[in-house]
Amino acid sequence: MALSVAIGKPGNGQNQAVRTVSLEGRLDNESAAQLDQQLLPLWLEPFDLLVFNLARLAYISSMGLRSLFAAQKTMRERQGRTLFVDTQPAVQKVFDIVAAVDVGSVFASAAELDAYLDSMQRRASQSSSGDPDRA
Amino acid sequence: MGFTLRLTGHPDEIPGALHALEAWLGSEGVSDEDRGEWRLLAEEVLMNIVQHGSPPQAAESIRIDGRFHGDGVELRVEDRGRPFDPCAAPPPDLSAPLEVRRAGGLGVHLLRSLTDEMAYAYRDGRNVLTLRKRSPAAPGPQRPAQPEAGAEHPL
C-alpha cells in the first residue's frame, strides 16, 4: 500500500484561503519524501489554512510524522494554520503518543471542519464589514 | 511457527521485511490493529539501524526473529552496527513547540509506548533488541481455552 496524495484547490464560491491535502495509504519511510515533494508547489501559492484529510491514511511512522511536522512548521512561518480531519484510530494513536499536533487542530469529521471554517469565514466577513453592534 | 529474516542493512530491504513480518503475523491470527503496530515497531527499529548503524554489508548484518511468547509476540532484532541502547535514550521533549520538534527520538518513544517490554543487550559485537507486546489474538498458553483450541498454533 503506497501513499496517494491529492491536493484540492477551492472552487468558485469556496474559501480561497484553504488548501486540502488528502492522504491515502501509508505515510512512512518509503513515502515521506514523496509527500514532501508533492507539497513543494503548494508553498508557492497564497493560502492561510492547510487541511490534511486523513480519512484514508491507515498508517504513519516517525518518518511520516517528520513530513507533517515540516508542513506545520512551514504554515506557521507563513502565519497560517494546519488542521487535521477524520484521523483514523491507528494514526490518532501515534499522534497522541508523540503529541504530534496541537489540541484544537484535529476535527473528527469533514462536517465538523466545515462548520468551523464557516464560522471562521463569517467572523472574517463581519470584521471586514465592521461590527454592526458598534455602528 | 516462528519467523526469521536476514537483511544486509540496505534501506530498500525494509518494505519487503515489513511486508513479510505482517504476512507472518496475519498467518498466525494476529489482529489487524496489532499487525499495524508491529509493522510500526519494526520500521522504527530498522530505520534506526540503517540510519545510524553500519553501512550495508554484503553479508547479512541484521537478523529478525519473531515468535509467540506467553500471551503475545516477541520480536528480536540483532545488528552489527555501533552499540546503541534505545532503552537508555532520553525521552523526547513532547512539550516543545512543534516548529522546533525533530522526528529524532520519536521512534524510540513509539517503541517504548507501544510495547509491553523492551530489552537491550550488546553481545558478541551485536546489538540485540527484544520487543514484547501482548496480543489478545495471539496464540499462547496464557490465553483462556477456546472451543476451537485445536486450531491454535503450538509454541
Short mmCIF file of N, CA and C in Angstrom, two decimals, chain A residues 58-123:
data_model
loop_
_atom_site.label_atom_id
_atom_site.label_comp_id
_atom_site.label_asym_id
_atom_site.label_seq_id
_atom_site.Cartn_x
_atom_site.Cartn_y
_atom_site.Cartn_z
N ALA A 58 -3.94 5.01 6.64
CA ALA A 58 -4.05 3.87 7.54
C ALA A 58 -2.88 3.74 8.50
N TYR A 59 -1.77 4.43 8.20
CA TYR A 59 -0.54 4.14 8.95
C TYR A 59 0.38 5.34 8.88
N ILE A 60 1.05 5.62 9.99
CA ILE A 60 2.07 6.67 9.98
C ILE A 60 3.21 6.25 10.90
N SER A 61 4.43 6.53 10.48
CA SER A 61 5.60 6.23 11.32
C SER A 61 6.31 7.54 11.63
N SER A 62 7.43 7.46 12.35
CA SER A 62 8.12 8.70 12.73
C SER A 62 8.63 9.45 11.50
N MET A 63 8.96 8.70 10.44
CA MET A 63 9.37 9.38 9.20
C MET A 63 8.21 10.17 8.61
N GLY A 64 7.02 9.61 8.67
CA GLY A 64 5.83 10.32 8.20
C GLY A 64 5.52 11.52 9.07
N LEU A 65 5.71 11.36 10.39
CA LEU A 65 5.47 12.48 11.30
C LEU A 65 6.39 13.64 10.96
N ARG A 66 7.62 13.31 10.55
CA ARG A 66 8.57 14.37 10.22
C ARG A 66 8.03 15.24 9.08
N SER A 67 7.40 14.59 8.11
CA SER A 67 6.82 15.36 6.99
C SER A 67 5.69 16.26 7.47
N LEU A 68 4.85 15.74 8.36
CA LEU A 68 3.74 16.57 8.87
C LEU A 68 4.27 17.70 9.74
N PHE A 69 5.32 17.42 10.52
CA PHE A 69 5.94 18.49 11.32
C PHE A 69 6.44 19.60 10.40
N ALA A 70 7.10 19.17 9.30
CA ALA A 70 7.67 20.16 8.38
C ALA A 70 6.57 21.01 7.76
N ALA A 71 5.45 20.38 7.41
CA ALA A 71 4.34 21.13 6.83
C ALA A 71 3.77 22.12 7.85
N GLN A 72 3.62 21.66 9.10
CA GLN A 72 3.10 22.55 10.14
C GLN A 72 4.06 23.72 10.37
N LYS A 73 5.35 23.43 10.33
CA LYS A 73 6.35 24.48 10.54
C LYS A 73 6.27 25.52 9.42
N THR A 74 6.16 25.03 8.18
CA THR A 74 6.05 25.95 7.05
C THR A 74 4.82 26.83 7.18
N MET A 75 3.70 26.22 7.57
CA MET A 75 2.47 27.01 7.71
C MET A 75 2.62 28.06 8.81
N ARG A 76 3.27 27.71 9.90
CA ARG A 76 3.45 28.69 10.97
C ARG A 76 4.34 29.84 10.51
N GLU A 77 5.36 29.52 9.72
CA GLU A 77 6.23 30.58 9.20
C GLU A 77 5.47 31.52 8.28
N ARG A 78 4.39 30.98 7.67
CA ARG A 78 3.54 31.82 6.80
C ARG A 78 2.41 32.47 7.59
N GLN A 79 2.46 32.33 8.91
CA GLN A 79 1.39 32.86 9.78
C GLN A 79 0.07 32.14 9.50
N GLY A 80 0.15 30.91 9.03
CA GLY A 80 -1.06 30.14 8.76
C GLY A 80 -1.25 29.02 9.77
N ARG A 81 -2.26 28.21 9.51
CA ARG A 81 -2.56 27.10 10.43
C ARG A 81 -2.67 25.79 9.67
N THR A 82 -2.47 24.70 10.39
CA THR A 82 -2.64 23.37 9.82
C THR A 82 -3.70 22.64 10.64
N LEU A 83 -4.67 22.06 9.95
CA LEU A 83 -5.72 21.30 10.64
C LEU A 83 -5.73 19.86 10.10
N PHE A 84 -6.22 18.96 10.93
CA PHE A 84 -6.30 17.55 10.55
C PHE A 84 -7.74 17.09 10.72
N VAL A 85 -8.24 16.38 9.73
CA VAL A 85 -9.63 15.95 9.81
C VAL A 85 -9.75 14.45 9.54
N ASP A 86 -10.67 13.83 10.28
CA ASP A 86 -11.03 12.43 10.07
C ASP A 86 -9.84 11.49 10.28
N THR A 87 -9.10 11.71 11.33
CA THR A 87 -7.94 10.86 11.62
C THR A 87 -8.40 9.48 12.08
N GLN A 88 -7.85 8.44 11.48
CA GLN A 88 -8.24 7.08 11.83
C GLN A 88 -7.55 6.64 13.13
N PRO A 89 -8.14 5.66 13.82
CA PRO A 89 -7.64 5.31 15.17
C PRO A 89 -6.14 4.99 15.22
N ALA A 90 -5.63 4.23 14.24
CA ALA A 90 -4.21 3.84 14.31
C ALA A 90 -3.31 5.07 14.20
N VAL A 91 -3.70 6.01 13.36
CA VAL A 91 -2.91 7.23 13.18
C VAL A 91 -3.09 8.16 14.38
N GLN A 92 -4.33 8.25 14.87
CA GLN A 92 -4.58 9.11 16.03
C GLN A 92 -3.79 8.62 17.24
N LYS A 93 -3.65 7.30 17.37
CA LYS A 93 -2.90 6.75 18.49
C LYS A 93 -1.44 7.23 18.44
N VAL A 94 -0.85 7.22 17.25
CA VAL A 94 0.53 7.71 17.11
C VAL A 94 0.59 9.21 17.40
N PHE A 95 -0.38 9.96 16.88
CA PHE A 95 -0.43 11.41 17.17
C PHE A 95 -0.46 11.64 18.69
N ASP A 96 -1.29 10.85 19.37
CA ASP A 96 -1.43 11.05 20.81
C ASP A 96 -0.14 10.71 21.54
N ILE A 97 0.53 9.64 21.11
CA ILE A 97 1.75 9.20 21.80
C ILE A 97 2.83 10.27 21.71
N VAL A 98 2.96 10.87 20.55
CA VAL A 98 4.07 11.82 20.37
C VAL A 98 3.60 13.27 20.41
N ALA A 99 2.33 13.48 20.79
CA ALA A 99 1.77 14.85 20.84
C ALA A 99 2.10 15.59 19.54
N ALA A 100 1.75 14.95 18.43
CA ALA A 100 2.20 15.44 17.12
C ALA A 100 1.45 16.66 16.62
N VAL A 101 0.28 16.87 17.13
CA VAL A 101 -0.50 18.00 16.63
C VAL A 101 -1.06 18.78 17.81
N ASP A 102 -1.30 20.05 17.58
CA ASP A 102 -1.87 20.89 18.63
C ASP A 102 -3.30 20.46 18.92
N VAL A 103 -3.63 20.48 20.20
CA VAL A 103 -5.02 20.24 20.56
C VAL A 103 -5.85 21.37 19.93
N GLY A 104 -6.95 21.01 19.35
CA GLY A 104 -7.77 22.03 18.71
C GLY A 104 -7.56 22.09 17.21
N SER A 105 -6.57 21.34 16.72
CA SER A 105 -6.36 21.35 15.27
C SER A 105 -6.83 20.05 14.64
N VAL A 106 -7.45 19.18 15.42
CA VAL A 106 -7.94 17.90 14.90
C VAL A 106 -9.47 17.92 14.91
N PHE A 107 -10.05 17.58 13.78
CA PHE A 107 -11.51 17.55 13.66
C PHE A 107 -11.93 16.12 13.32
N ALA A 108 -13.00 15.69 14.00
CA ALA A 108 -13.41 14.30 13.85
C ALA A 108 -13.99 13.99 12.48
N SER A 109 -14.57 14.99 11.85
CA SER A 109 -15.22 14.72 10.56
C SER A 109 -15.14 15.96 9.67
N ALA A 110 -15.41 15.73 8.39
CA ALA A 110 -15.42 16.84 7.44
C ALA A 110 -16.53 17.83 7.80
N ALA A 111 -17.65 17.32 8.31
CA ALA A 111 -18.77 18.20 8.67
C ALA A 111 -18.36 19.14 9.81
N GLU A 112 -17.62 18.57 10.77
CA GLU A 112 -17.18 19.39 11.91
C GLU A 112 -16.20 20.47 11.42
N LEU A 113 -15.33 20.08 10.51
CA LEU A 113 -14.37 21.04 9.96
C LEU A 113 -15.10 22.13 9.17
N ASP A 114 -16.08 21.71 8.33
CA ASP A 114 -16.82 22.68 7.53
C ASP A 114 -17.51 23.71 8.42
N ALA A 115 -18.09 23.24 9.52
CA ALA A 115 -18.76 24.15 10.45
C ALA A 115 -17.76 25.15 11.02
N TYR A 116 -16.56 24.65 11.33
CA TYR A 116 -15.52 25.53 11.87
C TYR A 116 -15.10 26.57 10.82
N LEU A 117 -14.91 26.09 9.58
CA LEU A 117 -14.48 27.01 8.51
C LEU A 117 -15.56 28.05 8.22
N ASP A 118 -16.83 27.60 8.24
CA ASP A 118 -17.93 28.55 8.03
C ASP A 118 -17.92 29.64 9.08
N SER A 119 -17.70 29.22 10.35
CA SER A 119 -17.73 30.21 11.42
C SER A 119 -16.56 31.17 11.28
N MET A 120 -15.41 30.63 10.83
CA MET A 120 -14.24 31.50 10.60
C MET A 120 -14.53 32.53 9.52
N GLN A 121 -15.17 32.04 8.44
CA GLN A 121 -15.43 32.92 7.31
C GLN A 121 -16.44 34.01 7.70
N ARG A 122 -17.44 33.59 8.51
CA ARG A 122 -18.44 34.58 8.96
C ARG A 122 -17.76 35.66 9.79
N ARG A 123 -16.86 35.19 10.68
CA ARG A 123 -16.16 36.13 11.54
C ARG A 123 -15.31 37.10 10.71
#
